[in-house]
Amino acid sequence: MEETNTAASSPCIFCNIAAGTTPAEIVFDGGDTLFFHDISPKARVHVIGIPKQHVESLGKIRADHHSMIGKLLHDLAHVAKDLGVDEGGYRVVTNVGADAGQEVEHLHFHLLAGEPLGPLNAGRAG
Ligand code: 5GP
Ligand code: ZN
């Protein structure tokens, strides 16, 4: 998918949330970034952070995206602080492609926090 998605025609749910045509519980609007609560939270705090620009995944990042990625992660750290989870700690995850279980093909970082998150077991039990 190219970076030319428009609100009117986009099949991308996160582009639609960025455009305001699909509702979401917004946590922070960073201008070129947006943070909102995950519709199906996997932790007590589960926020999704996106660039408003459509990029499919971290795997599709180009050199001209570098400042966008830096801004997105910087905003994410501020959101964690605003939510009061920075001292307790938090986890940041991005899924790329099928093996990682990426469902929404618009680059996003999961901010997970608010309780002990357990080991990063990559889906393997034990
Ligand atoms: P992925 O598996 O692609 O890394 O994560 C996609 C995340 O987006 C999932 O945790 C899912 O619950 C969340 N999600 C999917 N559709 C919506 C939506 O319409 N609104 C919100 N707020 N979250 C969504
Ligand atoms: Zn999109």
XYZ file of N, CA and C and ligand atoms in Angstrom:
403
model
N 0.844 -1.198 0.000
C 0.000 0.000 0.000
C 0.883 1.254 0.000
N 0.539 2.224 -0.807
C 1.358 3.432 -0.911
C 0.995 4.447 0.159
N 1.724 5.527 0.185
C 1.500 6.551 1.203
C 0.477 7.585 0.761
N -0.356 7.216 -0.213
C -1.289 8.184 -0.770
C -2.717 7.923 -0.302
N -2.867 7.126 0.738
C -4.214 6.848 1.235
C -4.933 8.139 1.607
N -6.188 8.229 1.251
C -6.984 9.378 1.663
C -8.094 8.889 2.574
N -8.610 9.800 3.373
C -9.642 9.417 4.330
C -10.861 8.837 3.614
N -11.193 9.417 2.444
C -12.419 9.004 1.762
C -12.321 7.588 1.209
N -11.123 7.205 0.733
C -11.028 5.935 0.034
C -10.196 4.900 0.770
N -9.605 5.268 1.896
C -8.642 4.378 2.521
C -9.282 3.138 3.112
N -8.727 1.959 2.788
C -9.164 0.751 3.460
C -8.385 0.536 4.755
N -7.501 1.494 5.088
C -6.627 1.308 6.249
C -7.272 1.902 7.496
N -7.533 1.057 8.469
C -8.252 1.488 9.670
C -7.485 2.566 10.430
N -6.150 2.455 10.466
C -5.389 3.462 11.221
C -5.310 4.792 10.466
N -5.308 4.766 9.125
C -5.431 6.018 8.362
C -6.776 6.664 8.668
N -7.814 5.856 8.773
C -9.142 6.400 9.062
C -9.211 6.985 10.474
N -8.542 6.341 11.424
C -8.485 6.899 12.787
C -7.703 8.209 12.748
N -6.593 8.234 11.995
C -5.790 9.461 11.895
C -6.596 10.591 11.262
N -7.457 10.244 10.323
C -8.266 11.250 9.625
C -9.506 11.643 10.422
N -9.808 10.883 11.474
C -10.977 11.185 12.305
C -12.265 10.596 11.771
N -12.179 9.783 10.717
C -13.398 9.196 10.146
C -13.805 7.905 10.854
N -12.865 7.305 11.574
C -13.181 6.166 12.445
C -12.855 6.598 13.870
N -13.787 6.452 14.791
C -13.542 6.929 16.151
C -12.530 6.070 16.907
N -11.814 6.716 17.803
C -10.892 6.012 18.710
C -10.754 6.860 19.955
N -10.352 6.222 21.029
C -10.107 6.948 22.280
C -8.705 7.532 22.221
N -8.622 8.776 21.806
C -7.334 9.429 21.590
C -6.677 9.765 22.930
N -5.408 9.436 23.026
C -4.613 9.755 24.224
C -3.787 11.016 23.973
N -3.208 11.121 22.769
C -2.347 12.266 22.458
C -2.269 12.444 20.943
N -2.413 13.697 20.521
C -2.243 14.037 19.102
C -0.972 14.857 18.974
N 0.044 14.259 18.370
C 1.336 14.935 18.234
C 1.492 15.686 16.920
N 0.386 15.916 16.227
C 0.456 16.621 14.942
C 0.676 15.644 13.802
N 1.867 15.100 13.713
C 2.143 14.083 12.687
C 2.110 12.672 13.269
N 1.789 12.564 14.545
C 1.651 11.259 15.212
C 0.314 11.239 15.969
N -0.150 10.022 16.272
C -1.397 9.901 17.030
C -1.304 8.687 17.954
N -1.814 8.853 19.159
C -1.807 7.787 20.160
C -3.231 7.561 20.636
N -3.641 6.304 20.636
C -5.017 5.983 21.043
C -5.036 4.620 21.736
N -6.080 4.412 22.550
C -6.193 3.144 23.269
C -6.513 2.009 22.299
N -5.839 0.875 22.500
C -6.128 -0.315 21.697
C -7.556 -0.773 21.987
N -8.270 -1.158 20.947
C -9.668 -1.569 21.085
C -9.782 -2.888 21.856
N -8.717 -3.657 21.876
C -8.716 -4.958 22.547
C -7.446 -5.078 23.403
N -7.431 -4.367 24.552
C -6.177 -4.228 25.310
C -5.603 -5.541 25.816
N -4.262 -5.681 25.684
C -3.550 -6.875 26.140
C -2.835 -6.619 27.461
N -2.978 -5.434 28.010
C -2.423 -5.081 29.321
C -3.310 -3.976 29.890
N -3.115 -3.668 31.175
C -3.965 -2.651 31.804
C -3.876 -1.326 31.029
N -2.664 -1.010 30.587
C -2.474 0.127 29.676
C -1.990 -0.439 28.346
N -2.738 -0.159 27.298
C -2.343 -0.623 25.956
C -2.712 0.475 24.965
N -1.686 1.229 24.599
C -1.868 2.362 23.686
C -1.160 2.041 22.376
N -1.783 2.443 21.286
C -1.189 2.298 19.949
C -0.675 3.663 19.505
N 0.574 3.698 19.054
C 1.158 4.934 18.528
C 1.432 4.791 17.044
N 0.934 5.738 16.248
C 1.125 5.667 14.787
C 1.660 6.992 14.239
N 2.350 6.903 13.095
C 2.543 8.123 12.310
C 1.258 8.332 11.523
N 0.843 9.568 11.312
C -0.365 9.792 10.502
C -0.114 9.433 9.041
N 1.144 9.541 8.649
C 1.551 9.126 7.304
C 1.446 7.604 7.201
N 0.882 7.127 6.104
C 0.768 5.679 5.948
C 2.086 5.054 5.514
N 2.609 4.189 6.364
C 3.757 3.335 6.038
C 3.347 1.954 6.528
N 3.570 0.947 5.712
C 3.016 -0.384 6.005
C 3.542 -1.005 7.297
N 4.843 -0.884 7.519
C 5.439 -1.493 8.701
C 6.865 -0.975 8.840
N 7.520 -1.369 9.908
C 8.936 -0.995 10.089
C 9.782 -1.524 8.927
N 9.330 -2.609 8.337
C 10.054 -3.197 7.208
C 10.052 -2.337 5.958
N 9.189 -1.319 5.917
C 9.084 -0.461 4.727
C 9.663 0.933 4.974
N 10.397 1.070 6.083
C 10.980 2.375 6.412
C 12.088 2.730 5.424
N 12.057 4.002 4.994
C 13.102 4.513 4.105
C 13.852 5.642 4.821
N 14.920 6.086 4.187
C 15.741 7.141 4.802
C 14.925 8.393 5.103
N 13.962 8.723 4.228
C 13.178 9.937 4.485
C 12.138 9.749 5.601
N 12.070 8.577 6.180
C 11.195 8.342 7.334
C 11.927 8.477 8.665
N 13.241 8.674 8.619
C 14.015 8.640 9.865
C 13.515 9.623 10.906
N 13.250 10.861 10.502
C 12.820 11.850 11.495
C 11.425 11.503 12.016
N 10.590 10.954 11.157
C 9.240 10.547 11.587
C 9.314 9.463 12.666
N 10.180 8.477 12.467
C 10.318 7.396 13.450
C 10.856 7.942 14.773
N 11.833 8.815 14.666
C 12.394 9.405 15.881
C 11.350 10.187 16.649
N 10.549 10.968 15.914
C 9.489 11.766 16.550
C 8.446 10.844 17.192
N 8.083 9.786 16.489
C 7.065 8.859 16.998
C 7.519 8.237 18.318
N 8.777 7.799 18.371
C 9.272 7.171 19.605
C 9.457 8.195 20.720
N 9.848 9.388 20.351
C 9.983 10.444 21.353
C 8.605 10.790 21.940
N 7.607 10.937 21.066
C 6.235 11.198 21.533
C 5.753 10.056 22.428
N 6.097 8.823 22.037
C 5.658 7.657 22.818
C 6.205 7.734 24.249
N 7.456 8.117 24.375
C 8.042 8.231 25.711
C 7.316 9.310 26.528
N 6.916 10.390 25.856
C 6.157 11.435 26.555
C 4.779 10.927 26.971
N 4.139 10.154 26.094
C 2.827 9.593 26.415
C 2.937 8.678 27.638
N 3.994 7.849 27.665
C 4.200 6.955 28.816
C 4.330 7.777 30.095
N 5.031 8.879 29.997
C 5.204 9.743 31.171
C 3.865 10.351 31.574
N 3.133 10.868 30.588
C 1.821 11.483 30.867
C 0.856 10.479 31.493
N 0.952 9.226 31.078
C 0.069 8.186 31.629
C 0.554 7.708 32.993
N 1.736 8.145 33.384
C 2.271 7.798 34.704
C 2.841 6.406 34.796
N 3.231 5.831 33.632
C 3.750 4.457 33.659
C 5.262 4.415 33.460
N 5.896 5.579 33.342
C 7.334 5.587 33.043
C 8.158 5.060 34.212
N 7.724 5.335 35.430
C 8.508 4.872 36.585
C 8.331 3.385 36.805
N 7.106 2.893 36.653
C 6.845 1.458 36.817
C 7.444 0.649 35.682
N 7.521 1.250 34.526
C 8.096 0.586 33.354
C 7.042 0.240 32.314
N 7.510 0.054 31.122
C 6.595 -0.264 30.019
C 7.346 -1.008 28.925
N 6.581 -1.601 28.035
C 7.149 -2.348 26.903
C 6.652 -1.719 25.603
N 7.540 -1.664 24.620
C 7.200 -1.135 23.298
C 7.428 -2.247 22.283
N 6.378 -2.510 21.484
C 6.438 -3.632 20.540
C 5.938 -3.164 19.178
N 6.598 -3.620 18.139
C 6.008 -3.452 16.802
C 6.065 -4.790 16.084
N 4.976 -5.173 15.472
C 4.914 -6.417 14.720
C 5.132 -6.120 13.245
N 5.949 -6.953 12.611
C 6.230 -6.805 11.178
C 5.912 -8.130 10.497
N 4.838 -8.135 9.712
C 4.540 -9.298 8.887
C 3.847 -10.446 9.598
N 3.651 -11.507 8.840
C 2.798 -12.623 9.248
C 3.297 -13.362 10.482
N 4.584 -13.704 10.527
C 5.088 -14.482 11.666
C 4.946 -13.713 12.973
N 4.997 -12.391 12.887
C 4.832 -11.573 14.100
C 3.359 -11.344 14.414
N 2.483 -11.717 13.485
C 1.048 -11.551 13.717
C 0.549 -10.138 13.450
N 1.230 -9.413 12.556
C 0.774 -8.057 12.248
C -0.604 -8.114 11.580
N -1.580 -7.470 12.225
C -2.957 -7.470 11.711
C -3.254 -6.212 10.908
N -2.745 -5.089 11.387
C -3.035 -3.805 10.730
C -1.774 -3.343 10.011
N -1.880 -3.225 8.684
C -0.695 -2.907 7.877
C -0.493 -1.398 7.771
N -0.349 -0.794 8.924
C 0.024 0.623 9.060
C 0.954 0.635 10.266
N 2.190 1.070 10.057
C 3.199 1.056 11.123
C 2.615 1.550 12.449
N 2.821 0.764 13.485
C 2.358 1.180 14.815
C 3.221 0.538 15.879
N 3.334 1.242 16.992
C 4.023 0.712 18.165
C 2.991 0.493 19.259
N 3.057 -0.678 19.889
C 2.224 -0.968 21.043
C 2.962 -0.475 22.278
N 2.295 0.292 23.113
C 2.818 0.694 24.426
C 2.023 -0.090 25.459
N 2.720 -1.014 26.127
C 2.077 -1.908 27.096
C 2.618 -1.612 28.476
N 1.728 -1.488 29.452
C 2.173 -1.075 30.785
C 1.050 -1.255 31.792
N 1.328 -0.788 33.019
C 0.296 -0.727 34.046
C 0.232 -1.941 34.937
N 1.092 -2.927 34.678
C 1.139 -4.148 35.489
C 2.417 -4.893 35.093
N 2.899 -5.835 35.909
C 4.065 -6.631 35.486
C 3.725 -7.382 34.191
N 4.564 -7.258 33.195
C 4.246 -7.775 31.859
C 4.766 -9.188 31.627
N 5.576 -9.682 32.550
C 6.097 -11.036 32.381
C 7.216 -11.062 31.370
N 7.785 -12.259 31.166
C 8.920 -12.374 30.238
C 8.470 -12.193 28.794
N 9.426 -11.792 27.992
C 9.176 -11.665 26.548
C 9.429 -13.047 25.953
N 8.366 -13.846 25.827
C 8.594 -15.250 25.469
C 8.407 -15.557 23.996
N 8.113 -14.496 23.212
C 8.011 -14.673 21.763
C 7.057 -15.799 21.372
N 6.037 -16.032 22.201
C 5.024 -17.021 21.857
C 5.358 -18.433 22.277
N 6.547 -18.640 22.819
C 6.919 -19.996 23.237
C 6.609 -20.166 24.722
N 5.919 -21.211 25.046
C 5.635 -21.486 26.449
C 6.907 -22.001 27.105
N 7.044 -21.724 28.383
C 8.201 -22.222 29.131
C 9.450 -21.544 28.706
P -0.922 -5.748 15.239
O -1.370 -7.153 15.467
O -1.164 -5.316 13.818
O 0.456 -5.458 15.730
O -1.837 -4.848 16.181
C -3.009 -4.239 15.765
C -3.701 -3.749 17.015
O -4.700 -2.824 16.622
C -4.387 -4.870 17.793
O -3.892 -4.881 19.149
C -5.877 -4.497 17.711
O -6.565 -4.783 18.923
C -5.835 -3.014 17.406
N -6.944 -2.553 16.615
C -7.450 -3.142 15.478
N -8.467 -2.424 14.996
C -8.630 -1.364 15.831
C -9.541 -0.250 15.844
O -10.419 -0.107 14.994
N -9.417 0.639 16.873
C -8.440 0.507 17.827
N -8.411 1.448 18.783
N -7.559 -0.518 17.846
C -7.655 -1.441 16.856
Zn -2.761 3.594 6.953
